[in-house]
XYZ file of C-alpha atoms in Angstrom:
689
model
C 105.243 46.023 116.085
C 103.469 49.552 117.063
C 102.928 48.337 120.889
C 105.750 46.905 122.842
C 104.556 44.694 124.861
C 107.465 43.814 127.714
C 106.470 47.236 129.330
C 108.777 48.194 131.896
C 107.718 50.868 134.154
C 110.931 52.377 135.298
C 111.741 53.470 131.576
C 108.495 55.746 131.492
C 108.506 59.424 132.426
C 106.966 59.511 135.638
C 108.291 62.830 136.750
C 107.201 64.628 133.788
C 104.055 62.705 132.797
C 102.980 63.307 136.429
C 103.473 67.076 136.466
C 101.812 67.858 133.357
C 98.805 65.914 134.393
C 98.366 67.113 137.578
C 98.920 70.643 136.582
C 96.141 69.802 133.235
C 93.360 68.695 136.454
C 94.047 71.844 137.989
C 93.869 74.530 135.099
C 90.742 72.183 133.969
C 89.312 72.483 137.047
C 89.246 75.960 137.103
C 88.048 75.815 133.358
C 85.190 73.895 134.597
C 84.532 76.916 137.229
C 85.314 79.883 134.590
C 86.012 79.427 131.283
C 86.771 76.069 129.586
C 88.291 77.262 125.951
C 91.005 79.142 127.965
C 91.635 75.970 130.075
C 92.631 73.842 127.545
C 94.591 76.439 125.609
C 96.303 76.421 128.553
C 96.755 73.006 128.944
C 98.446 73.070 125.374
C 100.775 75.558 127.020
C 101.919 72.594 129.547
C 101.764 70.298 127.302
C 104.732 72.268 124.840
C 106.525 72.967 128.264
C 106.751 69.816 129.017
C 108.283 68.692 125.665
C 110.841 70.979 126.607
C 111.724 69.736 130.012
C 115.180 68.702 130.095
C 118.124 68.301 132.538
C 119.611 71.502 131.097
C 116.695 73.563 132.318
C 117.569 73.509 135.753
C 121.170 74.469 135.711
C 120.192 78.484 135.001
C 117.199 78.521 136.367
C 115.502 81.925 136.210
C 117.286 82.250 132.578
C 115.957 79.042 131.359
C 112.406 80.346 132.178
C 112.874 83.913 131.247
C 114.202 81.896 127.906
C 111.375 79.803 127.457
C 108.899 82.403 127.957
C 110.263 84.858 125.901
C 110.874 82.081 122.620
C 107.012 80.955 123.405
C 105.515 84.854 123.356
C 107.779 85.382 120.288
C 106.507 82.457 118.210
C 103.090 82.736 119.401
C 102.435 86.309 118.893
C 104.280 86.611 115.526
C 101.321 84.017 114.489
C 98.867 86.238 115.663
C 100.437 89.171 114.140
C 101.221 87.603 110.914
C 98.444 84.817 109.779
C 96.517 87.713 108.172
C 99.639 88.313 105.650
C 100.505 84.635 104.102
C 103.260 86.284 102.350
C 104.689 87.934 104.839
C 103.731 85.285 107.350
C 105.982 82.185 104.978
C 108.790 84.552 104.982
C 108.952 84.767 108.548
C 108.019 80.941 108.644
C 111.272 79.809 106.886
C 113.236 82.572 108.890
C 112.243 81.026 111.773
C 112.208 77.725 111.563
C 115.830 78.015 110.058
C 117.392 79.503 113.267
C 115.342 77.913 115.655
C 116.014 74.835 114.391
C 119.839 75.782 114.335
C 119.572 76.337 118.294
C 121.007 72.727 119.217
C 124.594 73.803 118.463
C 123.893 76.269 121.571
C 123.287 73.386 123.870
C 120.426 70.719 124.686
C 117.890 73.314 126.940
C 118.260 75.655 123.664
C 117.418 73.177 121.086
C 114.322 71.838 123.542
C 113.221 75.195 123.636
C 113.693 75.988 119.907
C 111.439 73.180 118.960
C 108.727 74.064 121.414
C 108.525 77.036 120.406
C 107.725 75.925 117.069
C 105.442 73.854 118.181
C 103.540 76.577 120.314
C 103.275 78.690 117.021
C 101.694 75.647 114.951
C 99.232 75.529 118.065
C 98.218 79.010 117.679
C 97.885 78.447 113.675
C 95.000 75.578 114.957
C 93.387 77.641 117.293
C 93.447 81.478 115.402
C 89.811 81.002 114.099
C 88.340 79.650 117.814
C 89.261 83.290 119.356
C 86.864 86.335 118.631
C 89.875 88.003 119.753
C 92.934 86.231 118.699
C 95.466 87.978 121.181
C 93.950 86.140 124.184
C 95.598 83.281 122.593
C 98.998 83.794 123.375
C 98.463 84.627 126.579
C 96.914 81.546 127.865
C 99.592 79.540 126.237
C 102.295 81.250 127.650
C 99.898 81.284 131.182
C 100.178 77.268 130.493
C 103.877 77.259 129.659
C 105.072 79.104 132.786
C 102.750 77.243 135.182
C 104.527 74.039 134.393
C 107.880 75.652 134.652
C 107.323 77.358 138.178
C 106.260 73.727 139.271
C 109.217 72.402 137.799
C 111.329 74.171 139.476
C 109.329 74.032 142.585
C 109.963 70.252 142.727
C 113.463 70.138 141.159
C 114.465 72.392 144.642
C 113.125 69.950 146.525
C 114.428 67.026 144.947
C 117.754 68.238 142.975
C 119.017 64.322 142.177
C 116.393 62.692 141.850
C 116.566 62.629 137.905
C 120.122 61.487 138.009
C 119.485 58.794 140.720
C 116.597 57.465 138.118
C 119.165 57.037 135.657
C 121.697 55.981 137.661
C 119.456 53.073 138.773
C 118.670 52.210 135.149
C 122.351 51.962 134.421
C 123.065 49.647 136.878
C 119.903 47.372 135.455
C 121.382 47.913 131.807
C 124.742 46.319 133.072
C 122.989 43.974 135.165
C 121.430 43.198 131.817
C 124.492 42.866 129.698
C 126.001 40.523 132.097
C 123.060 37.964 132.246
C 123.369 37.977 128.043
C 127.555 37.530 128.491
C 126.393 34.109 130.686
C 124.580 32.785 127.545
C 128.434 32.656 126.249
C 128.630 29.621 128.593
C 125.824 27.399 127.360
C 126.985 24.569 125.253
C 126.336 24.273 121.582
C 125.362 28.515 121.947
C 125.929 30.764 118.725
C 128.693 32.292 119.936
C 128.507 35.105 117.241
C 125.031 36.132 117.496
C 125.753 36.493 121.233
C 128.606 38.920 120.606
C 126.695 41.076 118.465
C 123.896 41.468 121.223
C 126.782 42.012 123.853
C 128.222 45.061 121.207
C 124.652 46.327 121.320
C 123.773 46.181 124.987
C 127.506 47.637 125.476
C 126.636 50.420 122.928
C 123.787 51.231 124.758
C 125.277 51.726 128.477
C 128.024 53.542 126.964
C 125.036 56.183 125.726
C 123.748 55.966 128.955
C 126.847 56.870 130.689
C 127.084 59.829 128.691
C 123.365 61.063 129.862
C 124.368 60.930 133.341
C 127.850 62.350 132.795
C 125.787 65.307 131.240
C 123.620 65.263 133.784
C 126.643 65.454 136.528
C 127.914 68.399 134.978
C 124.379 70.171 134.906
C 124.244 69.279 138.678
C 128.017 70.221 139.840
C 127.107 73.911 137.747
C 124.221 74.062 140.113
C 125.956 73.062 143.435
C 129.527 74.132 142.956
C 130.266 73.830 146.256
C 130.507 70.106 146.055
C 133.493 68.448 144.847
C 132.375 65.314 144.901
C 128.706 63.455 145.599
C 127.091 60.100 146.051
C 126.173 60.200 142.366
C 129.283 61.035 141.205
C 130.865 58.133 143.027
C 127.850 56.050 141.276
C 128.452 56.821 137.755
C 132.260 56.138 138.093
C 131.653 52.776 139.500
C 129.324 52.258 137.014
C 132.296 53.270 133.918
C 134.310 50.684 136.207
C 131.887 47.585 136.265
C 130.951 48.206 132.877
C 135.232 47.644 131.747
C 135.265 44.749 134.331
C 132.513 43.057 132.883
C 132.980 44.060 128.773
C 136.581 42.839 129.411
C 137.384 39.044 127.454
C 139.795 36.699 128.409
C 138.511 33.525 126.634
C 138.238 31.896 123.279
C 134.443 31.178 123.923
C 134.318 28.443 121.003
C 137.317 26.652 122.097
C 135.990 26.860 126.027
C 132.759 25.262 125.119
C 134.904 22.595 123.646
C 137.104 21.693 126.440
C 135.099 22.380 129.408
C 132.836 19.962 130.887
C 129.533 20.395 130.725
C 129.003 20.502 134.646
C 131.745 23.355 135.096
C 130.314 25.385 131.929
C 126.858 25.074 133.909
C 128.292 26.091 137.600
C 130.056 28.865 135.725
C 126.832 30.461 134.299
C 125.253 29.753 137.455
C 127.248 32.173 139.034
C 127.848 35.036 136.450
C 123.771 35.086 136.621
C 123.649 35.664 140.580
C 126.269 38.144 140.063
C 124.326 40.043 137.768
C 121.360 39.823 139.752
C 123.263 41.300 142.574
C 124.481 44.524 140.032
C 120.757 45.229 139.560
C 119.801 44.761 142.972
C 119.131 47.861 144.698
C 119.249 46.100 148.209
C 121.894 43.941 148.805
C 122.264 41.176 151.520
C 125.177 41.222 153.382
C 125.453 37.576 153.357
C 125.468 37.143 149.553
C 128.958 38.531 148.980
C 130.389 35.228 151.134
C 128.547 33.426 149.623
C 129.134 34.652 145.784
C 133.129 33.919 146.847
C 132.500 30.854 148.104
C 131.012 29.600 144.516
C 134.004 31.577 142.504
C 136.834 29.744 145.020
C 134.663 26.495 144.280
C 135.042 27.145 140.539
C 138.522 27.847 140.824
C 139.186 24.051 142.661
C 137.070 22.536 140.115
C 139.259 24.447 137.207
C 142.662 22.974 139.644
C 141.611 19.493 139.259
C 140.923 19.718 135.477
C 143.495 19.288 132.558
C 143.374 21.350 129.173
C 141.453 24.491 131.076
C 142.973 27.691 129.631
C 144.932 29.678 132.130
C 143.076 32.539 131.257
C 140.198 31.095 133.340
C 141.513 31.524 136.251
C 141.884 35.190 135.243
C 138.047 35.867 134.689
C 138.030 34.241 137.881
C 140.248 36.799 139.493
C 138.447 39.602 137.714
C 135.122 38.025 139.316
C 136.758 38.165 142.619
C 137.175 42.290 141.518
C 133.625 42.410 140.550
C 131.924 40.902 143.508
C 133.862 43.002 146.058
C 133.201 46.405 143.610
C 129.463 45.628 144.121
C 129.785 45.298 147.726
C 131.870 47.625 149.032
C 132.108 51.899 148.241
C 135.001 52.660 145.794
C 137.515 55.087 146.539
C 137.855 57.511 143.303
C 140.909 59.649 143.975
C 140.962 62.602 142.147
C 136.934 63.564 141.401
C 136.474 64.298 138.086
C 135.254 67.966 138.928
C 134.724 69.591 135.512
C 132.385 67.794 133.317
C 132.352 68.927 129.435
C 130.294 67.240 127.238
C 129.338 70.034 125.472
C 131.481 72.344 123.829
C 129.881 75.882 124.418
C 129.917 78.739 121.467
C 129.729 82.337 121.475
C 126.386 83.974 119.531
C 129.033 85.444 117.065
C 130.709 81.887 116.101
C 126.387 80.721 115.822
C 125.869 83.520 113.992
C 129.127 83.151 111.419
C 127.979 79.265 110.838
C 124.689 80.035 109.872
C 125.292 79.530 106.109
C 127.837 76.756 106.107
C 126.128 73.924 104.951
C 128.994 71.648 105.294
C 127.668 71.672 108.978
C 124.509 68.695 109.347
C 122.851 70.827 111.632
C 122.773 73.550 108.603
C 121.051 71.181 106.271
C 118.603 69.723 109.039
C 117.697 73.032 109.101
C 116.718 73.993 106.169
C 115.511 71.119 105.238
C 112.732 71.638 107.779
C 112.524 75.471 107.380
C 111.943 74.314 103.203
C 109.246 71.458 104.305
C 107.712 73.632 106.745
C 107.359 76.691 103.783
C 105.837 73.846 101.688
C 103.250 72.351 103.996
C 102.226 76.181 104.848
C 101.597 76.481 100.679
C 99.900 73.394 100.879
C 97.437 74.328 103.641
C 96.603 77.351 101.912
C 95.825 75.764 98.696
C 93.641 73.270 101.121
C 91.622 76.683 102.383
C 91.227 73.719 105.610
C 92.360 75.186 108.947
C 92.656 71.655 110.261
C 94.943 71.123 107.852
C 97.565 72.674 110.147
C 98.390 69.625 111.627
C 100.129 68.838 108.722
C 102.832 71.233 110.138
C 102.962 69.871 113.243
C 103.890 65.901 111.618
C 106.552 67.392 109.633
C 108.313 68.826 112.764
C 107.823 66.012 114.843
C 108.447 63.070 112.543
C 111.601 64.674 110.722
C 114.812 63.999 112.410
C 118.616 64.538 111.112
C 118.740 61.170 110.097
C 116.809 58.712 107.626
C 116.624 55.785 111.000
C 114.990 58.090 113.027
C 112.445 59.690 110.754
C 111.613 56.632 108.803
C 111.124 54.686 112.965
C 108.809 58.451 113.578
C 106.829 58.271 110.540
C 105.623 54.722 110.973
C 104.396 55.096 114.733
C 102.689 58.611 113.761
C 100.965 56.907 111.219
C 99.513 53.961 113.346
C 98.972 56.262 116.390
C 97.005 58.606 114.683
C 94.885 56.219 113.153
C 94.411 54.441 116.373
C 93.442 58.010 118.191
C 91.379 58.702 115.513
C 89.302 55.465 116.088
C 89.017 55.548 119.500
C 88.080 59.316 119.291
C 85.167 58.272 116.972
C 83.782 55.976 118.888
C 83.829 58.541 122.318
C 82.229 60.760 119.779
C 79.682 58.072 119.225
C 79.230 57.737 122.850
C 78.022 61.525 123.149
C 79.486 61.998 126.594
C 78.902 65.805 128.758
C 81.427 67.927 128.458
C 82.649 67.275 132.264
C 83.010 64.051 131.583
C 85.297 64.286 128.378
C 87.429 67.047 130.289
C 87.772 64.590 133.288
C 89.983 62.506 130.533
C 92.206 65.024 129.367
C 94.561 64.865 132.730
C 94.938 61.045 131.995
C 95.650 61.303 128.214
C 98.226 64.349 129.362
C 99.631 61.145 131.763
C 99.723 58.647 128.874
C 101.046 61.240 126.556
C 104.275 61.858 128.153
C 104.193 58.470 129.684
C 105.040 57.105 126.409
C 106.755 59.839 124.391
C 109.715 58.147 124.169
C 109.296 54.587 125.063
C 106.063 54.155 122.600
C 106.108 57.241 120.668
C 102.767 55.702 118.409
C 101.404 55.707 121.799
C 101.682 59.089 122.852
C 100.392 60.123 119.305
C 96.986 57.818 119.703
C 96.565 60.337 122.957
C 97.332 63.377 121.965
C 94.459 62.700 118.867
C 92.058 62.056 121.374
C 92.898 64.959 123.289
C 92.615 67.358 120.430
C 89.424 65.229 119.431
C 87.737 66.433 122.939
C 88.521 69.728 122.701
C 87.278 69.954 119.381
C 84.066 68.405 120.730
C 84.303 70.676 123.850
C 84.694 73.787 121.634
C 81.814 73.394 119.606
C 83.920 71.971 116.745
C 82.907 69.403 114.213
C 85.365 66.856 115.767
C 84.931 64.292 113.120
C 85.573 66.598 110.001
C 88.495 67.373 112.190
C 89.649 64.005 112.679
C 89.348 63.014 109.036
C 91.761 65.805 107.842
C 94.266 65.047 110.785
C 94.365 61.105 109.441
C 95.205 62.660 105.938
C 97.380 65.070 106.645
C 99.476 62.911 108.920
C 99.833 60.189 105.799
C 100.986 63.212 103.768
C 103.213 64.447 106.200
C 104.611 61.099 106.529
C 105.150 61.083 102.536
C 106.737 64.665 102.750
C 109.266 63.622 105.553
C 110.582 60.591 103.808
C 111.146 62.402 100.552
C 112.494 65.699 102.245
C 115.076 62.887 104.051
C 115.860 61.703 100.739
C 116.272 64.814 98.493
C 116.882 67.707 100.471
C 120.260 68.297 101.554
C 120.077 64.310 102.612
C 122.835 63.182 105.357
C 123.822 59.646 104.401
C 125.768 57.682 107.207
C 128.386 56.317 104.514
C 129.518 60.110 104.222
C 130.401 59.960 107.737
C 131.995 56.250 108.170
C 135.729 57.889 107.444
C 135.507 60.275 110.078
C 133.554 58.212 112.605
C 135.735 55.604 112.426
C 139.109 57.327 112.323
C 137.877 58.466 115.846
C 137.127 55.177 117.280
C 141.295 54.660 116.633
C 142.412 57.726 117.566
C 140.011 57.300 121.313
C 141.453 53.432 121.098
C 144.650 54.582 120.792
C 144.393 57.091 124.079
C 143.419 54.367 126.356
C 145.699 52.387 125.273
C 148.104 54.638 126.274
C 146.630 55.158 129.729
C 146.797 51.454 130.001
C 150.260 51.281 129.779
C 151.321 54.591 131.438
C 149.506 52.332 134.625
C 151.730 49.499 134.109
C 154.782 51.735 133.611
C 153.889 53.836 136.984
C 152.861 51.201 138.911
C 149.734 52.892 139.426
C 146.596 51.139 139.670
C 144.142 53.863 141.371
C 141.206 55.646 138.866
C 143.133 58.832 138.077
C 140.958 61.344 135.691
C 143.052 60.939 132.441
C 142.640 57.491 132.359
C 138.574 57.400 133.391
C 138.567 60.060 130.234
C 140.203 57.972 128.074
C 138.263 54.954 129.052
C 134.787 57.026 128.682
C 135.362 58.613 125.211
C 136.940 55.050 123.683
C 133.563 53.772 124.840
C 131.487 56.525 123.480
C 133.281 55.931 120.288
C 132.321 52.424 119.928
C 128.983 53.235 120.993
C 128.762 55.968 118.100
C 130.386 53.187 115.633
C 127.471 50.775 116.570
C 124.926 53.671 116.003
C 126.254 54.774 112.836
C 126.038 51.165 111.636
C 122.521 50.521 112.595
C 121.405 53.492 111.123
C 122.702 52.974 107.872
C 120.662 49.301 107.705
C 117.445 51.573 107.580
C 118.730 53.552 104.771
C 118.168 52.920 101.306
C 119.911 49.563 100.014
C 122.116 51.616 97.594
C 123.442 53.523 100.250
C 124.297 50.466 102.491
C 127.576 49.699 100.657
C 129.568 49.635 103.850
C 127.203 47.917 106.299
C 128.981 44.582 105.496
C 132.386 46.100 106.197
C 130.841 48.043 109.070
C 129.497 44.919 110.778
C 132.687 43.141 110.712
C 134.087 46.605 111.903
C 131.890 46.754 114.604
C 132.640 43.091 116.068
C 136.396 43.531 115.654
C 136.137 46.762 117.785
C 134.471 45.547 120.378
C 136.466 42.425 120.822
C 139.827 44.895 120.466
C 138.354 47.066 123.143
C 137.268 43.824 125.263
C 140.770 42.380 125.110
C 142.246 45.673 126.017
C 139.767 45.944 129.007
C 141.208 42.891 130.344
C 144.252 44.018 129.971
C 143.177 47.234 132.070
C 141.398 45.295 134.696
C 144.664 43.649 135.753
C 147.081 46.235 135.507
C 149.403 45.890 138.030
C 153.699 46.354 138.733
C 155.925 45.304 136.570
C 158.596 43.155 138.019
C 161.154 43.033 135.361
C 162.890 46.592 133.867
C 163.434 44.269 130.359
C 159.778 43.162 130.750
C 158.832 46.961 131.353
C 160.701 47.792 128.040
C 159.234 45.627 125.871
C 155.955 46.059 126.740
C 156.906 49.891 125.696
C 158.007 49.099 122.844
C 154.490 46.810 121.932
C 152.521 49.821 123.105
C 154.163 51.789 120.700
C 153.796 49.556 117.764
C 150.095 49.603 119.144
C 150.255 53.193 118.634
C 152.101 53.602 115.465
C 148.844 50.398 114.040
C 145.879 52.590 115.479
C 147.465 55.848 113.870
C 148.772 54.474 110.885
C 144.568 53.055 110.255
C 143.607 56.677 111.309
C 145.440 58.424 108.528
C 144.584 56.094 105.849
C 140.998 56.756 106.996
C 141.004 60.802 107.358
C 143.824 61.646 104.818
C 143.395 61.626 100.987
C 145.479 62.024 98.036
C 149.433 61.963 98.760
C 149.303 62.034 102.418
C 147.456 58.931 102.605
C 149.732 56.464 104.075
C 150.002 52.345 102.569
C 148.456 49.782 104.403
C 149.458 46.436 104.204
C 147.887 43.416 104.793
C 149.723 41.593 106.990
C 152.421 42.587 109.294
C 154.306 40.328 111.538
C 156.415 42.537 113.731
C 153.577 43.171 116.621
C 153.473 38.845 116.751
C 157.736 38.977 116.909
C 157.651 41.351 119.412
C 155.187 39.228 121.549
C 157.514 36.172 121.493
C 160.242 38.880 122.628
C 158.106 39.967 125.541
C 157.156 36.284 126.519
C 160.111 35.008 128.787
C 160.840 38.449 130.076
C 157.181 37.685 131.926
C 156.242 35.804 134.903
C 153.204 34.937 137.472
C 150.670 36.712 136.792
C 152.046 38.923 134.170
C 151.678 36.133 131.575
C 148.103 38.056 131.202
C 149.566 40.548 129.528
C 150.973 38.305 126.907
C 147.645 36.645 126.711
C 146.181 39.606 126.265
C 148.508 41.316 123.469
C 148.059 38.275 121.313
C 144.522 38.765 121.382
C 144.965 42.426 120.684
C 147.436 41.942 117.959
C 144.916 39.484 115.734
C 142.749 42.391 115.937
C 144.912 44.803 114.690
C 145.502 42.313 111.804
C 141.962 41.677 111.325
C 140.923 45.293 111.134
C 144.122 46.052 109.195
C 143.069 43.387 106.348
C 139.656 44.666 106.568
C 140.486 47.839 105.463
C 142.850 47.133 102.771
C 140.073 44.854 101.205
C 137.089 46.923 102.322
C 135.051 49.655 100.121
C 136.081 52.570 102.272
């Protein structure tokens, strides 16, 4: 569906939307007094600067502002200079598009500014003939962008952690929703498989959001190097720990539904729901902690009075006690991770040396975009219609590096344009005065930014109406322009889909081996970190442990997205999707069982148990390394993988007599891990890899 009826105001981009709309209102108010044409052009500059807004922009404020102004000026002036020379313009268009689309390799900020520089260039093409002196247009576009940048810098200086706080609030809501979904596993006759698939997708969302926050913390640290830690960093680590504890899996839920009485299932689910609400709450009632502890203790008492209840159920309740304590008390995180590095920067020399390497997906995407923009410009020259430059804007904003995102954007842009054209036609029929039309623009800008990431179709509809109003105020036939816009939007959608299919395509199946092998490597590092804490009797959240956990969950999220993106591609490109579906589930189970082992890590009481555990850890490492090499290596270097391996089971059986008390959880979890590895190995042997 185009419209998302479940509107969550917290997910809307209020900060950027309010800044852009407020500034548009101020500029247009001045325009009503002085010159409305200049004000409308400056407002377009505000829109472009708002699209370039990102957390990275505030890392080096002066540098970012100068870079934006230089890029926007270069783009607009180049168009004005070469517009009357089609062949030179075409060469400049191709080269600049290619170089600009490669800029994300330098950093998020550079990619956003470069994309918006191309948008500014197209705005200049659209408005070239509306000015008697075309050189005025670059000036007012840059003035609008500069005003937005200065306002943003001022607000960021006053509220430097507003964005981080909002993202952290959102991550705790996501964790709360994850826990609510998990409570459905305790419903009688629930579809366990469907619930676990949904949990895997939600866990991937949480991991991705943690990655976004981690990047924001990196930027914050670079700006505030005198601060080693912060309340935002503590909340981030707390969210990581909650994600690990709640995603840990102790139980066979199919069996649990058969052996647990209906009342105990219902009571367990009720407690889990209450914990989920506590996680998502902004303000906690201190009395709620004791109520939850009492409720969990009652579950423990009910369990002890029943037969046939799996011992692992007790470990799940023990984990709940730790979750409750984590929710209501500040957590101490030793060794604060002082150097977040989510992005590896490259030098200008490396950037230029990689410019012609088509094995890089960013270069293929840049070449695809440059070719598409050149083709669109050629079609515009053949049509002779100045409004047809919207074709280039459609191509620029719709085409994404992968087929999934492009297809999603194409649908929403077409629907949004049609809706916007219809609404604009209705406004034109009313023949409102200029002052009334002008007063609508700030509201349209507000809605455009609010829904840009939440529902792109609504944003497209709003900007279409904005353009129609601007043309109407400037005395141009808006209805004719709207018809052209609708036609070129459909044409741009068709060109976008054709480009993703036939111009240096990046099909997901070509990346499967690399993504899966990296997942195995990161899970192996996480497993090593967990076992080291058992051997060292260290249960603290060290930097190395947190990093290994972070990368393991990030790799799982990447695999989930990889599979989801593949499902959007043509059917003949989906031959790996059934195997990937199984692997997504198995890898999530493996990570959940490792997480449970992590949440209960403690000092081993027996030296013999430690030796046996070390042997098992080495077996797990060998298994993961074998599967990693099987996927990554080719030819004679590729190892042979067999479907059955019983050495792991024998090693666990030898470990069992060495464990006492709570240490038995280790054996339970290792048995589950062994089953997961066996199934993954069998999938690799029988799959179409």
